[in-house]
Amino acid sequence: MAIARLHGGPLDGQTLPLDDDASDRLILPYSETQVVYERAGEPEHTGESDGPTSSEFHFVEAEGDIDPSTDERDDRVTSDD
């Protein structure tokens, strides 16, 4: 098993498990759209005893508008005090 380390975009700092034969591009669901990340550089920790193989993926684009405040707005309760 390998690990994808995401950089930039709305999923910055997150890690995801990868199949060993994963492509160089990840298309991931986010809110009501999708975000695209591409592999940057060579995999690290490819030896047998140095931990799981990891690859960096950098944010490329979102297929729709990303508005984090919309998610927050949906979670709030409004009152007429």
PDB file of C-alpha atoms in Angstrom:
ATOM      1  CA  MET A   1       0.000   0.000   0.000  1.00  0.00           C
ATOM      2  CA  ALA A   2       1.156   3.539  -0.721  1.00  0.00           C
ATOM      3  CA  ILE A   3       0.141   6.964   0.597  1.00  0.00           C
ATOM      4  CA  ALA A   4      -0.761  10.139  -1.314  1.00  0.00           C
ATOM      5  CA  ARG A   5       0.173  13.390   0.461  1.00  0.00           C
ATOM      6  CA  LEU A   6      -2.008  16.238  -0.821  1.00  0.00           C
ATOM      7  CA  HIS A   7      -0.668  19.798  -1.171  1.00  0.00           C
ATOM      8  CA  GLY A   8      -2.680  22.916  -1.936  1.00  0.00           C
ATOM      9  CA  GLY A   9      -6.359  23.243  -2.660  1.00  0.00           C
ATOM     10  CA  PRO A  10      -9.161  22.353  -0.261  1.00  0.00           C
ATOM     11  CA  LEU A  11      -7.612  19.021   0.828  1.00  0.00           C
ATOM     12  CA  ASP A  12      -4.194  20.482   1.685  1.00  0.00           C
ATOM     13  CA  GLY A  13      -2.313  18.457   4.290  1.00  0.00           C
ATOM     14  CA  GLN A  14      -4.445  15.332   4.022  1.00  0.00           C
ATOM     15  CA  THR A  15      -3.152  11.857   3.246  1.00  0.00           C
ATOM     16  CA  LEU A  16      -4.977   9.121   1.375  1.00  0.00           C
ATOM     17  CA  PRO A  17      -4.214   5.446   0.805  1.00  0.00           C
ATOM     18  CA  LEU A  18      -3.192   4.645  -2.786  1.00  0.00           C
ATOM     19  CA  ASP A  19      -3.134   1.451  -4.779  1.00  0.00           C
ATOM     20  CA  ASP A  20       0.433   0.641  -5.781  1.00  0.00           C
ATOM     21  CA  ASP A  21      -0.503   1.072  -9.445  1.00  0.00           C
ATOM     22  CA  ALA A  22      -2.287   4.431  -9.007  1.00  0.00           C
ATOM     23  CA  SER A  23      -2.187   6.898 -11.842  1.00  0.00           C
ATOM     24  CA  ASP A  24      -0.389  10.222 -11.798  1.00  0.00           C
ATOM     25  CA  ARG A  25      -3.689  12.101 -11.419  1.00  0.00           C
ATOM     26  CA  LEU A  26      -6.285  11.924  -8.654  1.00  0.00           C
ATOM     27  CA  ILE A  27      -9.852  13.134  -9.152  1.00  0.00           C
ATOM     28  CA  LEU A  28     -11.518  13.323  -5.754  1.00  0.00           C
ATOM     29  CA  PRO A  29     -15.028  14.298  -4.653  1.00  0.00           C
ATOM     30  CA  TYR A  30     -15.276  17.534  -2.674  1.00  0.00           C
ATOM     31  CA  SER A  31     -18.585  19.016  -1.555  1.00  0.00           C
ATOM     32  CA  GLU A  32     -20.751  19.107  -4.679  1.00  0.00           C
ATOM     33  CA  THR A  33     -17.849  19.095  -7.147  1.00  0.00           C
ATOM     34  CA  GLN A  34     -14.545  17.335  -7.783  1.00  0.00           C
ATOM     35  CA  VAL A  35     -10.947  18.418  -7.255  1.00  0.00           C
ATOM     36  CA  VAL A  36      -7.937  17.309  -9.281  1.00  0.00           C
ATOM     37  CA  TYR A  37      -4.437  16.618  -7.939  1.00  0.00           C
ATOM     38  CA  GLU A  38      -1.369  15.532  -9.948  1.00  0.00           C
ATOM     39  CA  ARG A  39       1.668  13.567  -8.798  1.00  0.00           C
ATOM     40  CA  ALA A  40       4.774  15.711  -8.269  1.00  0.00           C
ATOM     41  CA  GLY A  41       8.154  14.010  -8.224  1.00  0.00           C
ATOM     42  CA  GLU A  42       9.143  10.436  -7.556  1.00  0.00           C
ATOM     43  CA  PRO A  43       7.730   8.176  -4.816  1.00  0.00           C
ATOM     44  CA  GLU A  44       9.589   8.250  -1.487  1.00  0.00           C
ATOM     45  CA  HIS A  45      10.274   5.448   1.011  1.00  0.00           C
ATOM     46  CA  THR A  46      10.333   2.711  -1.608  1.00  0.00           C
ATOM     47  CA  GLY A  47      12.521   0.349   0.436  1.00  0.00           C
ATOM     48  CA  GLU A  48      11.283  -2.651   2.362  1.00  0.00           C
ATOM     49  CA  SER A  49      11.980  -1.275   5.850  1.00  0.00           C
ATOM     50  CA  ASP A  50      11.563   2.511   5.580  1.00  0.00           C
ATOM     51  CA  GLY A  51       7.802   2.794   5.989  1.00  0.00           C
ATOM     52  CA  PRO A  52       5.015   3.001   3.422  1.00  0.00           C
ATOM     53  CA  THR A  53       5.764   4.408  -0.007  1.00  0.00           C
ATOM     54  CA  SER A  54       4.476   7.964  -0.315  1.00  0.00           C
ATOM     55  CA  SER A  55       3.955  10.350  -3.213  1.00  0.00           C
ATOM     56  CA  GLU A  56       3.211  14.043  -3.233  1.00  0.00           C
ATOM     57  CA  PHE A  57       0.211  15.267  -5.197  1.00  0.00           C
ATOM     58  CA  HIS A  58      -0.352  18.964  -5.899  1.00  0.00           C
ATOM     59  CA  PHE A  59      -3.692  20.684  -6.474  1.00  0.00           C
ATOM     60  CA  VAL A  60      -4.429  21.455 -10.135  1.00  0.00           C
ATOM     61  CA  GLU A  61      -8.060  22.506 -10.398  1.00  0.00           C
ATOM     62  CA  ALA A  62     -11.617  22.149  -9.195  1.00  0.00           C
ATOM     63  CA  GLU A  63     -14.317  21.198 -11.664  1.00  0.00           C
ATOM     64  CA  GLY A  64     -16.784  23.575 -10.003  1.00  0.00           C
ATOM     65  CA  ASP A  65     -16.754  26.553  -7.692  1.00  0.00           C
ATOM     66  CA  ILE A  66     -15.414  25.830  -4.225  1.00  0.00           C
ATOM     67  CA  ASP A  67     -16.962  28.026  -1.559  1.00  0.00           C
ATOM     68  CA  PRO A  68     -16.069  26.800   1.946  1.00  0.00           C
ATOM     69  CA  SER A  69     -18.343  29.415   3.492  1.00  0.00           C
ATOM     70  CA  THR A  70     -21.329  27.632   1.909  1.00  0.00           C
ATOM     71  CA  ASP A  71     -20.595  24.521   3.982  1.00  0.00           C
ATOM     72  CA  GLU A  72     -20.310  26.615   7.146  1.00  0.00           C
ATOM     73  CA  ARG A  73     -23.504  28.483   6.336  1.00  0.00           C
ATOM     74  CA  ASP A  74     -25.426  25.189   6.021  1.00  0.00           C
ATOM     75  CA  ASP A  75     -24.293  24.105   9.529  1.00  0.00           C
ATOM     76  CA  ARG A  76     -25.375  27.287  11.324  1.00  0.00           C
ATOM     77  CA  VAL A  77     -28.687  27.652  13.080  1.00  0.00           C
ATOM     78  CA  THR A  78     -30.326  31.019  12.629  1.00  0.00           C
ATOM     79  CA  SER A  79     -32.616  32.673  15.117  1.00  0.00           C
ATOM     80  CA  ASP A  80     -34.726  35.816  15.156  1.00  0.00           C
ATOM     81  CA  ASP A  81     -33.729  37.082  18.622  1.00  0.00           C
TER      82      ASP A  81
END
